[in-house]
XYZ file of C-alpha atoms in Angstrom:
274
model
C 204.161 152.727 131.213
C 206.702 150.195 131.274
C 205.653 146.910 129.641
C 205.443 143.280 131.450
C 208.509 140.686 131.198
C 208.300 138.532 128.565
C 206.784 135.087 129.934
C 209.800 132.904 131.372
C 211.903 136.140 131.664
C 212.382 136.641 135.702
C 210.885 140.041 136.751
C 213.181 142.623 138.088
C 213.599 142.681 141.790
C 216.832 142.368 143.848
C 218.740 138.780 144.174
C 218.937 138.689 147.820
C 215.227 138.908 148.204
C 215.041 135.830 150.555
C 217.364 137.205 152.855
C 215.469 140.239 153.057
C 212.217 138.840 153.900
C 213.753 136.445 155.891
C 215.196 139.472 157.880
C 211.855 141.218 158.088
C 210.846 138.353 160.104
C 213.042 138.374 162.186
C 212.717 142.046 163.217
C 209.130 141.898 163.152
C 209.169 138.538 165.235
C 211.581 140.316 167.813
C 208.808 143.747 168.168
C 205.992 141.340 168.851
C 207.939 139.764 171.518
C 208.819 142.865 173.172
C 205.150 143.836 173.158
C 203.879 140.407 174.517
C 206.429 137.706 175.677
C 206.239 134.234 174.611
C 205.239 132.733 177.723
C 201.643 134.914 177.372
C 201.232 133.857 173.645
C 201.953 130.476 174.302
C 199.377 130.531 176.742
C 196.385 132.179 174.567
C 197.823 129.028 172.388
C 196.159 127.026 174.657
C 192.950 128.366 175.063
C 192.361 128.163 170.920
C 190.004 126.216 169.641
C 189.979 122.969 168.084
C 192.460 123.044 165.142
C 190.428 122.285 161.872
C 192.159 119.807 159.621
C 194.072 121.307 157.079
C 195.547 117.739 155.686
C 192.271 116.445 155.112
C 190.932 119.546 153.048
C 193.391 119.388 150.507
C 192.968 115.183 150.325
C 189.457 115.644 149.365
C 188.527 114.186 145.721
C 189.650 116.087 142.689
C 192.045 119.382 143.020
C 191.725 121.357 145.934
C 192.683 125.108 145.836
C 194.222 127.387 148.784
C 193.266 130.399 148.523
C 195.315 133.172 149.461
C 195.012 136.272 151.567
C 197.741 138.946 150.840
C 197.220 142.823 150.312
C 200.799 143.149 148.392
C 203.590 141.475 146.795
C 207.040 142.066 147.127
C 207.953 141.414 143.478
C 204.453 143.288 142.095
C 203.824 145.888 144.731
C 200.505 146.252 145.410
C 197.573 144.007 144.439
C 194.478 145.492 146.074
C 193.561 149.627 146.841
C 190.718 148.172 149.139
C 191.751 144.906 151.226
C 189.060 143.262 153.615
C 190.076 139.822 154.470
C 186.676 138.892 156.213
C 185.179 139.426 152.879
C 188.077 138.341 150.631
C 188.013 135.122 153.181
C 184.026 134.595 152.557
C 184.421 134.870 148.693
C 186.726 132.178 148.543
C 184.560 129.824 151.079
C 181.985 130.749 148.475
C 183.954 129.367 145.415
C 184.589 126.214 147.042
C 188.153 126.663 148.284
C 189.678 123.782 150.352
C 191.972 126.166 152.745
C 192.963 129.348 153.242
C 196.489 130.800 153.162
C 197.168 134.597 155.326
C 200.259 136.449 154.500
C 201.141 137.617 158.070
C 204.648 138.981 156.781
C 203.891 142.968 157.102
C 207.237 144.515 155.062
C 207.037 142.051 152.775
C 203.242 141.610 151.583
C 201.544 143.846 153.459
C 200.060 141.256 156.126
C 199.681 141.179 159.964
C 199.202 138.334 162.219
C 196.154 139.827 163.242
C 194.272 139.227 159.814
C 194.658 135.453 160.451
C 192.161 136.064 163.666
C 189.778 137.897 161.194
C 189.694 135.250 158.532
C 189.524 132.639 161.095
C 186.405 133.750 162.566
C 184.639 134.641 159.253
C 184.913 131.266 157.291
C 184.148 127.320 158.167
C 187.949 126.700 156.499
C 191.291 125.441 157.511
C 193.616 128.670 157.444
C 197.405 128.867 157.130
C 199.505 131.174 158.567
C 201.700 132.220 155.444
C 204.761 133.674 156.126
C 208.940 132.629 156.898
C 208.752 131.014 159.988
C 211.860 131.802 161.330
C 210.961 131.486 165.036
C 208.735 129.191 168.055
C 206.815 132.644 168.392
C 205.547 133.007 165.010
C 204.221 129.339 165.452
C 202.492 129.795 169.207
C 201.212 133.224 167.877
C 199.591 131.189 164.807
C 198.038 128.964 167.196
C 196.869 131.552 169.115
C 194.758 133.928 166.229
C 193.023 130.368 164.972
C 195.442 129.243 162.258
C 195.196 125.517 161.773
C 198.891 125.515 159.725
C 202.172 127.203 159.036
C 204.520 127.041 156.285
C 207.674 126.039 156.657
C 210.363 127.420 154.067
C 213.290 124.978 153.370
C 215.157 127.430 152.015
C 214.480 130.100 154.675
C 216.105 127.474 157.708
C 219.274 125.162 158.628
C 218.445 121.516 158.612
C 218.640 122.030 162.159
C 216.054 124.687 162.788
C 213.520 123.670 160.527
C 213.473 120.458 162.513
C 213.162 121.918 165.614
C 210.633 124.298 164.187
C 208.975 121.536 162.862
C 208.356 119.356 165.857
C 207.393 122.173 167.763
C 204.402 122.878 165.200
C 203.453 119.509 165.604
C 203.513 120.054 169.513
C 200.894 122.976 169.385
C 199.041 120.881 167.250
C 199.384 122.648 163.944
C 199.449 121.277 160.687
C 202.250 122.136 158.488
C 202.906 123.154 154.780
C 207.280 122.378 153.986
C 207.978 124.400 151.143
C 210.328 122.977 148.818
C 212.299 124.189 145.492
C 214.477 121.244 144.398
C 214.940 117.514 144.768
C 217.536 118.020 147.267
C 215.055 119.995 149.337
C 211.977 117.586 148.746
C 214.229 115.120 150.119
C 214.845 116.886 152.985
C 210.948 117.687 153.662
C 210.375 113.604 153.166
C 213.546 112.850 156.076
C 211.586 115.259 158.033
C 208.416 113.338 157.885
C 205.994 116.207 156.404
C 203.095 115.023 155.205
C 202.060 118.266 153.283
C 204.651 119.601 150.534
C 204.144 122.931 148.848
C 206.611 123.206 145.301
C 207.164 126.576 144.885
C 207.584 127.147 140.959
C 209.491 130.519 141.374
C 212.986 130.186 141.590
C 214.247 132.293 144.524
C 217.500 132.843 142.886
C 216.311 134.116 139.471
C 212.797 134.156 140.411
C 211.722 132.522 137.135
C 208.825 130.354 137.200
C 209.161 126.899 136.215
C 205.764 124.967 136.039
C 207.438 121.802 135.295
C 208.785 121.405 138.542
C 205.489 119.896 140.452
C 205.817 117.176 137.582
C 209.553 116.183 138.169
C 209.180 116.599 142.310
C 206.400 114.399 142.385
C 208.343 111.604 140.913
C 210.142 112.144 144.629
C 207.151 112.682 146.324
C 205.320 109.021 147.696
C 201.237 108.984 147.070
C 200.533 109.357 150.015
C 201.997 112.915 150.829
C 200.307 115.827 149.592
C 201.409 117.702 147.258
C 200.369 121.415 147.027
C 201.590 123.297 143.464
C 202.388 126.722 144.794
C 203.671 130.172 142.534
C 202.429 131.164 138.688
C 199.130 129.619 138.280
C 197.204 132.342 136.426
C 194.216 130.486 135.810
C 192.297 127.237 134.608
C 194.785 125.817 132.263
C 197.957 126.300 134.698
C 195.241 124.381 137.119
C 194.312 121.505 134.926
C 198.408 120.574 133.792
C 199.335 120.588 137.801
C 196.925 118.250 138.425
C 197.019 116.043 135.857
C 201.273 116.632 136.503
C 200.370 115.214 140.169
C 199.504 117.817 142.333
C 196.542 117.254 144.614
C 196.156 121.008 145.727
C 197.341 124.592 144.232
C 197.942 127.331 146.023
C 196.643 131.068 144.054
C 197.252 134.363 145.624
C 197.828 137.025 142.825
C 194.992 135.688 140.329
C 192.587 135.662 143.133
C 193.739 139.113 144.514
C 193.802 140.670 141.392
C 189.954 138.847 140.267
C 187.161 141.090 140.181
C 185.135 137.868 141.229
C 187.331 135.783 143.557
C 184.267 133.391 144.103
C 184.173 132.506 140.404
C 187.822 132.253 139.838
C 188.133 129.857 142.865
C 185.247 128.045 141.279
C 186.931 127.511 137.761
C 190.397 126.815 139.506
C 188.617 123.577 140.746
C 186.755 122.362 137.703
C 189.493 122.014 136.461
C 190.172 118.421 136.942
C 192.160 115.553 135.152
C-alpha cells in the first residue's frame, strides 16, 4: 500500500481537474434537460416550499459548521461503502450543524440532485446544493428538490455568467455560497454583492492546501459578509485557528464522511470556539 503525501505536498490527481468537473456538469446538466425541460422544473420551482435561511444559520453566535453530504471524492475516491444521506443528514442535525452542503455532481463525487430532496425532507436545516453551477437549470432544479442555496464557483464562470447566474439565484429565491480562491476573486464576489463567501483552501492548480488563506482573505472581506472556511479542516484544531483567523462558518465533508460518529465530530467542530 502506497503511503499518504507528505502534509503540504499536493496529492496526485490530474491538473486540469476543474475543467473536467466543470465538463461533467455540463453533460450531466444537458441529460437532465433532455429528460425534463426547463420550463417543467422551473415550474416545480414554484411550488417549493418556503426557502429556510441559510445566511442566518451560519451568523448564529460562535462557529457554525456545514456539514457535508458526498459519497466520493474526486481526488480520494471513495469515502463511504454504505451512503444514506437521510441518516448521514440526521447525524449531523444531531451534532448541532448550522447547514447542510449535498454534492449533486454524479462523475465527480458520486452525488445526484435527487439526494438534496432526501436530505431536505429528513432534517429541520438549511441545505446547499453543492456542485459547479454552470447553468439556470442546475439552480431551478435546486429550488425545486428543497435546497435553500447553491454555490457559486468563481473559478468555474466568466465574470459575465456568474453574474447572470447569480441574479437569477437570487430570483428563485435562493441563497448563495461564491466560492473564492484569491484576492482577485474575493474581490470579484464583493463587486457582485454576495453576502456569503466560501475560501476554498485547496489550490485548484496544485491542489495544495493552504490554511492561511481564510486569514489573509478576510482582511478583504467587510464584517458584515460571511465568511465560510471551506477544504482541509481535519478536525478541532484546524476549527479553532479558522475561527479565531476570522471565519464565522467551516465547511467539513471528508472528516465527517470518513467519522465513525459524524454526530460527535460535528459536535467538537463547534466547541471549538475563539
Amino acid at each position: 500500500m502506497s503511503s499518504p503525501p507528505a502534509a503540504g505536498t499536493a496529492p496526485a490527481a490530474p491538473a486540469d481537474l476543474l475543467a473536467r468537473l466543470v465538463d461533467a456538469a455540463h453533460r450531466q446538466t444537458a441529460e437532465r434537460r433532455a429528460a425534463v425541460p426547463l420550463a417543467e422544473v422551473e415550474r416545480r420551482a414554484a411550488q417549493a416550499g418556503p426557502v429556510r435561511d441559510f445566511g442566518a444559520a451560519l451568523r448564529a453566535p460562535g462557529l457554525s459548521v456545514i456539514a457535508e453530504l458526498k459519497p466520493r471524492s474526486p481526488l480520494k475516491g471513495p469515502l463511504t461503502d454504505d451512503y444514506r444521506p437521510a441518516e448521514l443528514a440526521r447525524r449531523y442535525e444531531a451534532g448541532g450543524a448550522a447547514a447542510l452542503s449535498v454534492l449533486a455532481h454524479t462523475e465527480g463525487f458520486g452525488g445526484r440532485p435527487e439526494d438534496i430532496a432526501t436530505v431536505r425532507a429528513a432534517v429541520g436545516l438549511p441545505v446547499m446544493r453543492k456542485d459547479f453551477v454552470v447553468d439556470e437549470y442546475q439552480i431551478a432544479e435546486a429550488r425545486a428538490f428543497g435546497a435553500d442555496a447553491v454555490l457559486l464557483v468563481v473559478a468555474a464562470l466568466t465574470a459575465g455568467r456568474l453574474s447572470e447566474l447569480h441574479a437569477y439565484a437570487l430570483r428563485m429565491g435562493l441563497h448563495t455560497l461564491v466560492e473564492v480562491h484569491s484576492v482577485e476573486e474575493a474581490r470579484t464576489a464583493l463587486l457582485l454583492g454576495a453576502a456569503n463567501i466560501g475560501v476554498n483552501h485547496r489550490d485548484l492548480r496544485d491542489f495544495r492546501i493552504d490554511l492561511g488563506l481564510t486569514a489573509r482573505l478576510r482582511a478583504e472581506v467587510p464584517a458584515d459578509r460571511v465568511l465560510v472556511a471551506e477544504s482541509g479542516v481535519r478536525g478541532p484544531a484546524d476549527a479553532r485557528r479558522l475561527h479565531t483567523d476570522g471565519a464565522d462558518a467551516v465547511l467539513v465533508g471528508e472528516t465527517l464522511m470518513r467519522s465513525a460518529d459524524p454526530a460527535a465530530e460535528v459536535a467538537a467542530l463547534i466547541q471549538e470556539r475563539s
